[in-house]
Short mmCIF file of C-alpha atoms and ligand atoms in Angstrom, two decimals:
data_model
loop_
_atom_site.label_atom_id
_atom_site.label_comp_id
_atom_site.label_asym_id
_atom_site.label_seq_id
_atom_site.Cartn_x
_atom_site.Cartn_y
_atom_site.Cartn_z
CA UNK A 1 -36.56 -14.69 28.38
CA UNK A 2 -34.04 -17.41 27.62
CA UNK A 3 -34.22 -21.08 26.75
CA UNK A 4 -31.42 -21.84 29.23
CA UNK A 5 -30.47 -20.80 32.73
CA UNK A 6 -27.21 -22.70 33.13
CA UNK A 7 -24.65 -23.43 30.41
CA UNK A 8 -21.27 -25.11 30.34
CA UNK A 9 -18.95 -24.07 27.53
CA UNK A 10 -16.10 -26.49 26.81
CA UNK A 11 -13.13 -24.66 25.28
CA UNK A 12 -12.10 -21.05 25.81
CA UNK A 13 -10.97 -20.22 22.25
CA UNK A 14 -12.66 -17.74 19.92
CA UNK A 15 -15.99 -19.58 19.65
CA UNK A 16 -16.27 -20.64 23.28
CA UNK A 17 -15.33 -17.27 24.79
CA UNK A 18 -17.75 -15.46 22.43
CA UNK A 19 -20.68 -17.73 23.26
CA UNK A 20 -19.93 -17.45 26.99
CA UNK A 21 -19.84 -13.63 26.87
CA UNK A 22 -23.12 -13.27 24.98
CA UNK A 23 -25.02 -15.72 27.20
CA UNK A 24 -23.62 -14.28 30.45
CA UNK A 25 -24.56 -10.76 29.29
CA UNK A 26 -28.14 -12.04 28.90
CA UNK A 27 -28.21 -13.23 32.51
CA UNK A 28 -27.42 -16.91 31.92
CA UNK A 29 -25.18 -18.58 34.49
CA UNK A 30 -22.15 -19.70 32.42
CA UNK A 31 -19.15 -21.84 33.29
CA UNK A 32 -16.28 -22.21 30.86
CA UNK A 33 -13.91 -25.18 31.09
CA UNK A 34 -10.57 -24.71 29.32
CA UNK A 35 -8.06 -27.54 29.28
CA UNK A 36 -5.03 -25.25 29.24
CA UNK A 37 -3.80 -23.67 32.46
CA UNK A 38 -4.37 -20.07 31.35
CA UNK A 39 -5.34 -17.81 28.49
CA UNK A 40 -3.06 -18.83 25.70
CA UNK A 41 -3.24 -19.02 21.97
CA UNK A 42 -0.62 -19.89 19.40
CA UNK A 43 1.86 -17.01 19.29
CA UNK A 44 1.01 -15.97 15.78
CA UNK A 45 -1.38 -13.62 14.02
CA UNK A 46 -4.97 -13.80 12.81
CA UNK A 47 -6.80 -11.83 10.16
CA UNK A 48 -10.30 -10.82 11.25
CA UNK A 49 -12.50 -10.09 8.25
CA UNK A 50 -15.40 -7.62 8.42
CA UNK A 51 -17.93 -10.25 9.45
CA UNK A 52 -15.67 -11.24 12.37
CA UNK A 53 -15.26 -7.58 13.33
CA UNK A 54 -19.07 -7.27 13.39
CA UNK A 55 -19.21 -9.97 16.08
CA UNK A 56 -16.36 -8.36 18.01
CA UNK A 57 -18.49 -5.21 18.18
CA UNK A 58 -21.45 -7.28 19.42
CA UNK A 59 -19.15 -8.72 22.11
CA UNK A 60 -18.19 -5.21 23.24
CA UNK A 61 -14.49 -5.70 22.59
CA UNK A 62 -14.07 -3.85 19.30
CA UNK A 63 -12.32 -0.78 20.74
CA UNK A 64 -9.90 -2.92 22.74
CA UNK A 65 -9.14 -4.96 19.61
CA UNK A 66 -8.72 -1.80 17.53
CA UNK A 67 -6.25 -0.42 20.08
CA UNK A 68 -4.08 -3.55 19.87
CA UNK A 69 -4.56 -4.68 16.29
CA UNK A 70 -4.02 -3.21 12.83
CA UNK A 71 -6.71 -2.13 10.39
CA UNK A 72 -5.88 -2.94 6.78
CA UNK A 73 -7.57 -1.44 3.74
CA UNK A 74 -6.70 -4.08 1.21
CA UNK A 75 -4.45 -6.72 -0.19
CA UNK A 76 -1.24 -5.90 -2.07
CA UNK A 77 -0.08 -8.50 -4.60
CA UNK A 78 3.62 -8.51 -5.41
CA UNK A 79 5.77 -10.38 -7.94
CA UNK A 80 8.01 -13.22 -6.72
CA UNK A 81 11.71 -13.36 -7.77
CA UNK A 82 11.62 -9.66 -8.74
CA UNK A 83 14.37 -7.80 -6.78
CA UNK A 84 12.00 -4.81 -6.59
CA UNK A 85 9.01 -7.02 -5.60
CA UNK A 86 6.88 -5.08 -8.06
CA UNK A 87 3.31 -4.41 -6.91
CA UNK A 88 1.09 -6.13 -9.49
CA UNK A 89 -2.28 -5.33 -7.93
CA UNK A 90 -4.03 -3.68 -4.98
CA UNK A 91 -7.32 -5.28 -4.07
CA UNK A 92 -9.38 -3.19 -1.64
CA UNK A 93 -10.99 -5.22 1.14
CA UNK A 94 -14.74 -5.61 1.06
CA UNK A 95 -16.44 -4.05 4.11
CA UNK A 96 -18.40 -7.19 4.92
CA UNK A 97 -19.06 -6.08 8.49
CA UNK A 98 -20.78 -2.92 7.32
CA UNK A 99 -19.66 0.52 6.10
CA UNK A 100 -18.89 1.76 9.62
CA UNK A 101 -16.53 -1.09 10.55
CA UNK A 102 -12.93 -1.87 9.56
CA UNK A 103 -12.91 -4.12 6.51
CA UNK A 104 -10.19 -6.29 8.04
CA UNK A 105 -8.01 -6.34 11.14
CA UNK A 106 -4.80 -8.18 11.89
CA UNK A 107 -4.22 -9.18 15.51
CA UNK A 108 -1.71 -11.07 17.62
CA UNK A 109 -3.65 -14.21 18.61
CA UNK A 110 -2.65 -14.13 22.28
CA UNK A 111 -3.89 -10.50 22.47
CA UNK A 112 -7.26 -11.45 21.03
CA UNK A 113 -7.52 -14.41 23.42
CA UNK A 114 -6.65 -12.22 26.40
CA UNK A 115 -9.26 -9.60 25.43
CA UNK A 116 -12.01 -12.20 24.92
CA UNK A 117 -11.34 -14.10 28.14
CA UNK A 118 -11.00 -10.86 30.10
CA UNK A 119 -14.37 -9.74 28.79
CA UNK A 120 -15.91 -13.13 29.65
CA UNK A 121 -14.63 -12.77 33.21
CA UNK A 122 -16.13 -9.26 33.48
CA UNK A 123 -19.44 -10.61 32.16
CA UNK A 124 -19.53 -13.00 35.11
CA UNK A 125 -18.49 -16.22 33.37
CA UNK A 126 -16.98 -18.70 35.84
CA UNK A 127 -13.62 -19.61 34.26
CA UNK A 128 -12.22 -23.04 35.04
CA UNK A 129 -8.72 -23.57 33.69
CA UNK A 130 -6.78 -26.86 33.55
CA UNK A 131 -10.13 -28.69 33.45
CA UNK A 132 -12.17 -30.64 30.99
CA UNK A 133 -15.12 -32.95 30.94
CA UNK A 134 -14.63 -36.60 31.81
CA UNK A 135 -18.22 -37.85 31.67
CA UNK A 136 -21.41 -36.55 30.13
CA UNK A 137 -24.81 -37.98 30.90
CA UNK A 138 -27.98 -36.34 29.77
CA UNK A 139 -31.72 -36.74 30.33
CA UNK A 140 -34.70 -34.73 29.10
CA UNK A 141 -34.05 -31.86 31.50
CA UNK A 142 -30.29 -31.43 31.70
CA UNK A 143 -26.74 -32.67 31.33
CA UNK A 144 -24.74 -34.10 34.23
CA UNK A 145 -21.02 -33.53 33.88
CA UNK A 146 -18.08 -34.96 35.74
CA UNK A 147 -14.87 -32.92 35.32
CA UNK A 148 -11.30 -34.18 35.30
CA UNK A 149 -10.67 -32.42 38.62
CA UNK A 150 -13.34 -34.62 40.24
CA UNK A 151 -16.02 -31.94 40.52
CA UNK A 152 -19.49 -32.33 39.03
CA UNK A 153 -22.18 -30.04 37.67
CA UNK A 154 -25.59 -30.09 36.01
CA UNK A 155 -26.44 -27.75 33.14
CA UNK A 156 -29.34 -26.97 30.85
CA UNK A 157 -26.95 -27.04 27.89
CA UNK A 158 -23.32 -27.93 27.11
CA UNK A 159 -21.61 -26.09 24.23
CA UNK A 160 -18.62 -27.98 22.78
CA UNK A 161 -16.23 -25.31 21.45
CA UNK A 162 -13.07 -27.31 21.90
CA UNK A 163 -11.57 -27.01 18.45
CA UNK A 164 -10.64 -29.25 15.53
CA UNK A 165 -10.02 -32.37 17.61
CA UNK A 166 -13.00 -31.72 19.86
CA UNK A 167 -13.11 -34.03 22.85
CA UNK A 168 -16.81 -33.17 23.31
CA UNK A 169 -17.49 -34.37 19.74
CA UNK A 170 -15.71 -37.62 20.46
CA UNK A 171 -17.61 -38.09 23.74
CA UNK A 172 -20.81 -37.80 21.74
CA UNK A 173 -19.39 -40.50 19.44
CA UNK A 174 -19.86 -38.36 16.37
CA UNK A 175 -17.54 -39.67 13.62
CA UNK A 176 -15.88 -36.93 11.59
CA UNK A 177 -12.80 -37.38 9.43
CA UNK A 178 -10.38 -34.44 9.42
CA UNK A 179 -8.42 -34.53 6.17
CA UNK A 180 -5.16 -32.90 5.17
CA UNK A 181 -5.55 -30.50 2.25
CA UNK A 182 -1.99 -31.17 1.05
CA UNK A 183 -0.45 -27.89 2.14
CA UNK A 184 1.64 -26.88 5.16
CA UNK A 185 2.12 -23.37 6.47
CA UNK A 186 5.01 -21.72 8.24
CA UNK A 187 3.87 -18.78 10.37
CA UNK A 188 6.35 -16.33 11.85
CA UNK A 189 5.69 -13.47 14.25
CA UNK A 190 8.04 -10.61 13.40
CA UNK A 191 8.57 -6.84 13.59
CA UNK A 192 6.61 -4.80 11.02
CA UNK A 193 8.71 -2.88 8.49
CA UNK A 194 7.31 0.68 8.41
CA UNK A 195 6.27 0.44 4.75
CA UNK A 196 3.94 -2.57 5.36
CA UNK A 197 0.44 -1.17 5.91
CA UNK A 198 -1.71 -3.90 4.40
CA UNK A 199 -1.62 -7.64 3.86
CA UNK A 200 0.86 -8.37 1.09
CA UNK A 201 1.04 -11.63 -0.79
CA UNK A 202 3.33 -13.15 -3.40
CA UNK A 203 1.72 -16.03 -5.28
CA UNK A 204 4.12 -18.50 -6.88
CA UNK A 205 7.85 -19.04 -6.55
CA UNK A 206 9.04 -21.83 -4.24
CA UNK A 207 5.91 -21.40 -2.06
CA UNK A 208 2.27 -21.40 -3.07
CA UNK A 209 1.85 -18.25 -1.02
CA UNK A 210 4.38 -16.04 0.72
CA UNK A 211 3.07 -13.01 2.57
CA UNK A 212 2.59 -11.05 5.72
CA UNK A 213 -0.14 -9.16 7.59
CA UNK A 214 0.39 -6.40 10.14
CA UNK A 215 -0.91 -7.29 13.62
CA UNK A 216 -0.13 -4.00 15.34
CA UNK A 217 2.04 -0.90 15.24
CA UNK A 218 5.22 -2.93 15.78
CA UNK A 219 4.37 -6.44 14.59
CA UNK A 220 3.18 -8.65 11.76
CA UNK A 221 2.84 -12.32 11.02
CA UNK A 222 4.48 -13.75 7.93
CA UNK A 223 3.35 -16.92 6.17
CA UNK A 224 4.96 -19.34 3.75
CA UNK A 225 2.76 -22.09 2.30
CA UNK A 226 4.39 -25.24 0.94
CA UNK A 227 3.43 -28.85 0.18
CA UNK A 228 2.43 -30.60 3.42
CA UNK A 229 5.38 -32.56 4.75
CA UNK A 230 6.76 -33.94 7.96
CA UNK A 231 8.62 -31.04 9.57
CA UNK A 232 8.61 -32.50 13.07
CA UNK A 233 12.20 -33.64 12.91
CA UNK A 234 13.61 -30.15 12.39
CA UNK A 235 15.52 -28.65 15.28
CA UNK A 236 15.02 -24.99 16.33
CA UNK A 237 17.93 -23.59 14.32
CA UNK A 238 17.00 -25.70 11.29
CA UNK A 239 13.52 -24.13 11.38
CA UNK A 240 14.99 -20.63 11.34
CA UNK A 241 17.30 -21.57 8.45
CA UNK A 242 14.52 -23.20 6.43
CA UNK A 243 12.07 -20.33 6.82
CA UNK A 244 14.74 -17.84 5.81
CA UNK A 245 15.67 -20.00 2.83
CA UNK A 246 12.05 -20.46 1.69
CA UNK A 247 11.57 -16.68 1.74
CA UNK A 248 14.67 -15.89 -0.34
CA UNK A 249 12.74 -15.71 -3.61
CA UNK A 250 10.67 -12.85 -2.22
CA UNK A 251 11.95 -9.31 -1.91
CA UNK A 252 10.68 -5.86 -1.04
CA UNK A 253 9.66 -5.91 2.66
CA UNK A 254 10.47 -9.62 2.80
CA UNK A 255 14.17 -8.72 2.78
CA UNK A 256 13.82 -6.86 6.08
CA UNK A 257 11.45 -9.45 7.56
CA UNK A 258 13.81 -12.31 6.67
CA UNK A 259 16.70 -10.59 8.48
CA UNK A 260 14.55 -10.28 11.62
CA UNK A 261 13.77 -14.01 11.77
CA UNK A 262 16.20 -15.38 14.33
CA UNK A 263 14.08 -16.74 17.19
CA UNK A 264 12.72 -20.27 16.65
CA UNK A 265 10.07 -19.59 19.32
CA UNK A 266 8.34 -17.21 16.88
CA UNK A 267 7.99 -19.90 14.20
CA UNK A 268 5.08 -22.37 13.91
CA UNK A 269 4.29 -25.03 11.33
CA UNK A 270 0.97 -26.68 10.71
CA UNK A 271 -0.94 -28.42 7.95
CA UNK A 272 -4.09 -27.13 6.30
CA UNK A 273 -6.98 -29.41 7.23
CA UNK A 274 -10.66 -29.64 6.44
CA UNK A 275 -13.87 -31.13 7.80
CA UNK A 276 -17.53 -30.16 7.94
CA UNK A 277 -20.04 -32.01 10.09
CA UNK A 278 -23.36 -32.87 8.48
CA UNK A 279 -26.49 -31.51 10.13
CA UNK A 280 -27.38 -31.44 12.98
CA UNK A 281 -24.58 -30.14 15.18
CA UNK A 282 -26.18 -31.25 18.44
CA UNK A 283 -27.06 -34.45 20.27
CA UNK A 284 -29.74 -33.87 22.85
CA UNK A 285 -28.60 -30.97 25.04
CA UNK A 286 -25.00 -30.84 23.79
CA UNK A 287 -24.25 -28.61 20.79
CA UNK A 288 -20.98 -28.12 18.91
CA UNK A 289 -19.69 -24.89 17.39
CA UNK A 290 -16.58 -23.50 15.68
CA UNK A 291 -13.70 -25.71 14.54
CA UNK A 292 -15.30 -28.64 16.38
CA UNK A 293 -17.72 -28.82 13.45
CA UNK A 294 -16.02 -27.02 10.56
CA UNK A 295 -12.47 -26.26 9.59
CA UNK A 296 -10.89 -25.26 6.26
CA UNK A 297 -7.63 -23.86 4.88
CA UNK A 298 -7.29 -20.19 5.79
CA UNK A 299 -7.22 -19.11 2.14
CA UNK A 300 -10.11 -16.73 2.82
CA UNK A 301 -9.20 -16.15 6.49
CA UNK A 302 -12.76 -17.08 7.48
CA UNK A 303 -12.39 -19.89 10.07
CA UNK A 304 -12.35 -17.59 13.09
CA UNK A 305 -15.08 -15.44 11.56
CA UNK A 306 -17.36 -18.44 11.11
CA UNK A 307 -16.61 -19.59 14.68
CA UNK A 308 -17.61 -16.14 15.96
CA UNK A 309 -20.77 -16.19 13.84
CA UNK A 310 -21.70 -19.63 15.25
CA UNK A 311 -21.40 -18.22 18.76
CA UNK A 312 -23.42 -15.13 17.91
CA UNK A 313 -26.26 -17.01 16.20
CA UNK A 314 -26.47 -19.73 18.88
CA UNK A 315 -26.60 -17.14 21.67
CA UNK A 316 -29.22 -15.08 19.82
CA UNK A 317 -31.43 -18.13 19.30
CA UNK A 318 -31.06 -19.36 22.90
CA UNK A 319 -31.77 -15.93 24.35
CA UNK A 320 -34.73 -15.35 22.07
CA UNK A 321 -36.54 -18.64 22.91
CA UNK A 322 -38.49 -19.87 25.96
CA UNK A 323 -37.71 -23.54 25.66
CA UNK A 324 -34.65 -25.57 24.74
CA UNK A 325 -35.73 -28.40 22.51
CA UNK A 326 -34.60 -30.39 19.53
CA UNK A 327 -36.36 -28.01 17.17
CA UNK A 328 -34.39 -25.01 18.44
CA UNK A 329 -30.98 -26.67 18.12
CA UNK A 330 -31.91 -28.13 14.74
CA UNK A 331 -32.89 -24.65 13.59
CA UNK A 332 -29.50 -23.41 14.77
CA UNK A 333 -27.62 -25.82 12.51
CA UNK A 334 -30.00 -25.14 9.62
CA UNK A 335 -29.27 -21.44 9.91
CA UNK A 336 -25.51 -22.02 9.96
CA UNK A 337 -24.78 -25.04 7.83
CA UNK A 338 -25.12 -23.75 4.26
CA UNK A 339 -23.31 -20.50 4.93
CA UNK A 340 -20.43 -22.39 6.55
CA UNK A 341 -20.42 -24.94 3.74
CA UNK A 342 -20.12 -22.14 1.14
CA UNK A 343 -17.10 -20.74 2.99
CA UNK A 344 -15.46 -24.16 3.46
CA UNK A 345 -16.02 -25.08 -0.22
CA UNK A 346 -14.65 -21.76 -1.48
CA UNK A 347 -11.60 -21.95 0.83
CA UNK A 348 -10.91 -25.47 -0.42
CA UNK A 349 -11.39 -24.45 -4.04
CA UNK A 350 -8.73 -21.73 -3.66
CA UNK A 351 -6.32 -24.25 -2.13
CA UNK A 352 -6.98 -26.75 -4.92
CA UNK A 353 -6.37 -24.16 -7.65
CA UNK A 354 -3.08 -23.34 -5.98
CA UNK A 355 -2.10 -27.00 -5.64
CA UNK A 356 -2.91 -27.59 -9.35
CA UNK A 357 -1.18 -24.32 -10.41
CA UNK A 358 -4.48 -23.38 -12.02
CA UNK A 359 -5.58 -19.79 -12.50
CA UNK A 360 -9.26 -20.22 -11.54
CA UNK A 361 -11.75 -17.38 -11.35
CA UNK A 362 -10.50 -16.07 -8.01
CA UNK A 363 -12.18 -12.62 -8.21
CA UNK A 364 -15.59 -14.21 -8.86
CA UNK A 365 -15.14 -16.64 -5.97
CA UNK A 366 -13.99 -13.92 -3.59
CA UNK A 367 -16.81 -11.66 -4.69
CA UNK A 368 -19.35 -14.42 -3.98
CA UNK A 369 -18.02 -14.99 -0.44
CA UNK A 370 -17.79 -11.25 0.25
CA UNK A 371 -21.45 -10.88 -0.77
CA UNK A 372 -22.44 -13.84 1.43
CA UNK A 373 -20.50 -12.76 4.50
CA UNK A 374 -21.85 -9.21 4.17
CA UNK A 375 -25.31 -10.60 4.92
CA UNK A 376 -26.23 -11.02 8.60
CA UNK A 377 -25.23 -14.49 9.82
C1 FAD B 401 -2.80 -21.86 9.76
C2 FAD B 401 -4.12 -21.29 10.12
C3 FAD B 401 -4.36 -19.95 9.90
C4 FAD B 401 -5.60 -19.41 10.20
N1 FAD B 401 -5.82 -18.09 9.95
C5 FAD B 401 -7.05 -17.56 10.18
C6 FAD B 401 -7.29 -16.20 9.92
O1 FAD B 401 -6.41 -15.44 9.52
N2 FAD B 401 -8.55 -15.73 10.16
C7 FAD B 401 -9.55 -16.52 10.65
O2 FAD B 401 -10.68 -16.04 10.85
N3 FAD B 401 -9.33 -17.83 10.92
C8 FAD B 401 -8.09 -18.35 10.71
N4 FAD B 401 -7.85 -19.66 11.02
C9 FAD B 401 -8.93 -20.46 11.62
C10 FAD B 401 -9.11 -20.12 13.10
O3 FAD B 401 -7.88 -20.20 13.78
C11 FAD B 401 -10.10 -21.09 13.71
O4 FAD B 401 -11.20 -21.28 12.87
C12 FAD B 401 -10.60 -20.60 15.07
O5 FAD B 401 -9.53 -20.45 15.95
C13 FAD B 401 -11.63 -21.58 15.62
O6 FAD B 401 -11.99 -21.19 16.93
P1 FAD B 401 -12.53 -22.29 17.94
O7 FAD B 401 -12.84 -21.51 19.18
O8 FAD B 401 -13.59 -23.09 17.31
O9 FAD B 401 -11.32 -23.27 18.18
P2 FAD B 401 -9.91 -22.97 18.88
O10 FAD B 401 -9.48 -21.60 18.61
O11 FAD B 401 -9.03 -24.10 18.49
O12 FAD B 401 -10.22 -23.08 20.43
C14 FAD B 401 -10.49 -24.29 21.07
C15 FAD B 401 -10.21 -24.13 22.54
O13 FAD B 401 -10.59 -25.32 23.23
C16 FAD B 401 -9.57 -25.74 24.10
N5 FAD B 401 -9.70 -27.18 24.26
C17 FAD B 401 -9.29 -28.16 23.44
N6 FAD B 401 -9.63 -29.36 23.90
C18 FAD B 401 -10.28 -29.12 25.08
C19 FAD B 401 -10.92 -29.97 26.04
N7 FAD B 401 -10.93 -31.30 25.91
N8 FAD B 401 -11.51 -29.38 27.11
C20 FAD B 401 -11.50 -28.03 27.27
N9 FAD B 401 -10.91 -27.19 26.40
C21 FAD B 401 -10.34 -27.74 25.31
C22 FAD B 401 -8.29 -25.29 23.43
O14 FAD B 401 -7.23 -25.20 24.36
C23 FAD B 401 -8.71 -23.95 22.86
O15 FAD B 401 -8.56 -22.90 23.81
C24 FAD B 401 -6.62 -20.22 10.73
C25 FAD B 401 -6.37 -21.56 10.98
C26 FAD B 401 -5.13 -22.10 10.68
C27 FAD B 401 -4.89 -23.56 10.93
#
């Protein structure tokens, strides 16, 4: 039983690959159109919280991810400026995926992307790289698509999983303003000092946050969060110099990490942004998931987790129904919207407290989100 026989997924990131895998496993004929020429993802790291890990298990990729990633038990807080980088707290991670799953995993993004797309291929998903949709026309029974390579197709459903600046969303003429939060983040992929076994963060000093998270036996990604500013004019060597300079107030493992930062190719800068689309997340037979409908600062590291949950819930609802209709897709958004909103609001609240140099009741907020994300999506 399934409400759909043929599905086109637009975008082969976390959300799109996950939805494609689950539907193909259920016998649905799935095509995935990815605008980039191959499996790529920004060369940095990602933290997968327990509720993301739960979906990775559902996708059948958990063991592969465990083999490549790094399981962390908690968050170490250290003091800025202190030459010894004194540990001021250790906060154990909440096992939001369940007691039998890692509470949190760090991974190299390209490794996660490769694992997901490889699994999609094995599930029988037809992967179409360097392609996107040019025209969408739908009637009561299906969606006609013309692709940029000139080919055409007709599908029961189109899933737009093409990220923050979703082209599918714009083709549906859905207005959604993506706003800057006021912070910018430097991310650096670097070797892991042996002593770093968990995420470690320094709050305060010249950056709002300075920290690092292991992504594997030999690697980690380091982050430095500053006021959002135009960094596009910096040359490669200037980026290296700036990142090293910004990290100088932080010691302990930062001293070794800083020395290893020499290659500008390992450094990325981006602003924190936010948007959340009102209900519903579909128009006719085209539905949007992941960053295409919600994005927030990664202060709780939940964006990817929510994208994976979207894919899991949508696939479950499509597979469990006989008919695709407005009611089914409306029920999908209803099931997702409030949970996503709680995560977006909490992530924004944390960013705002940091911007205002306000203490805020961080433990209560984090406890609330941990309790929420521990519930099934
Ligand atoms: C600085 C930063 C740090 C973050 N850290 C974390 C973290 O630690 N943990 C976490 O869970 N989340 C984190 N996130 C959020 C997370 O990265 C996103 O929520 C997640 O990647 C969303 O997945 P997605 O599949 O919806 O979108 P994306 O991952 O953006 O994937 C979209 C895909 O669509 C493709 N595409 C784009 N346009 C088209 C088109 N027209 N046609 C076809 N394909 C197209 C893209 O090439 C891409 O492959 C972070 C975000 C930022 C900005």
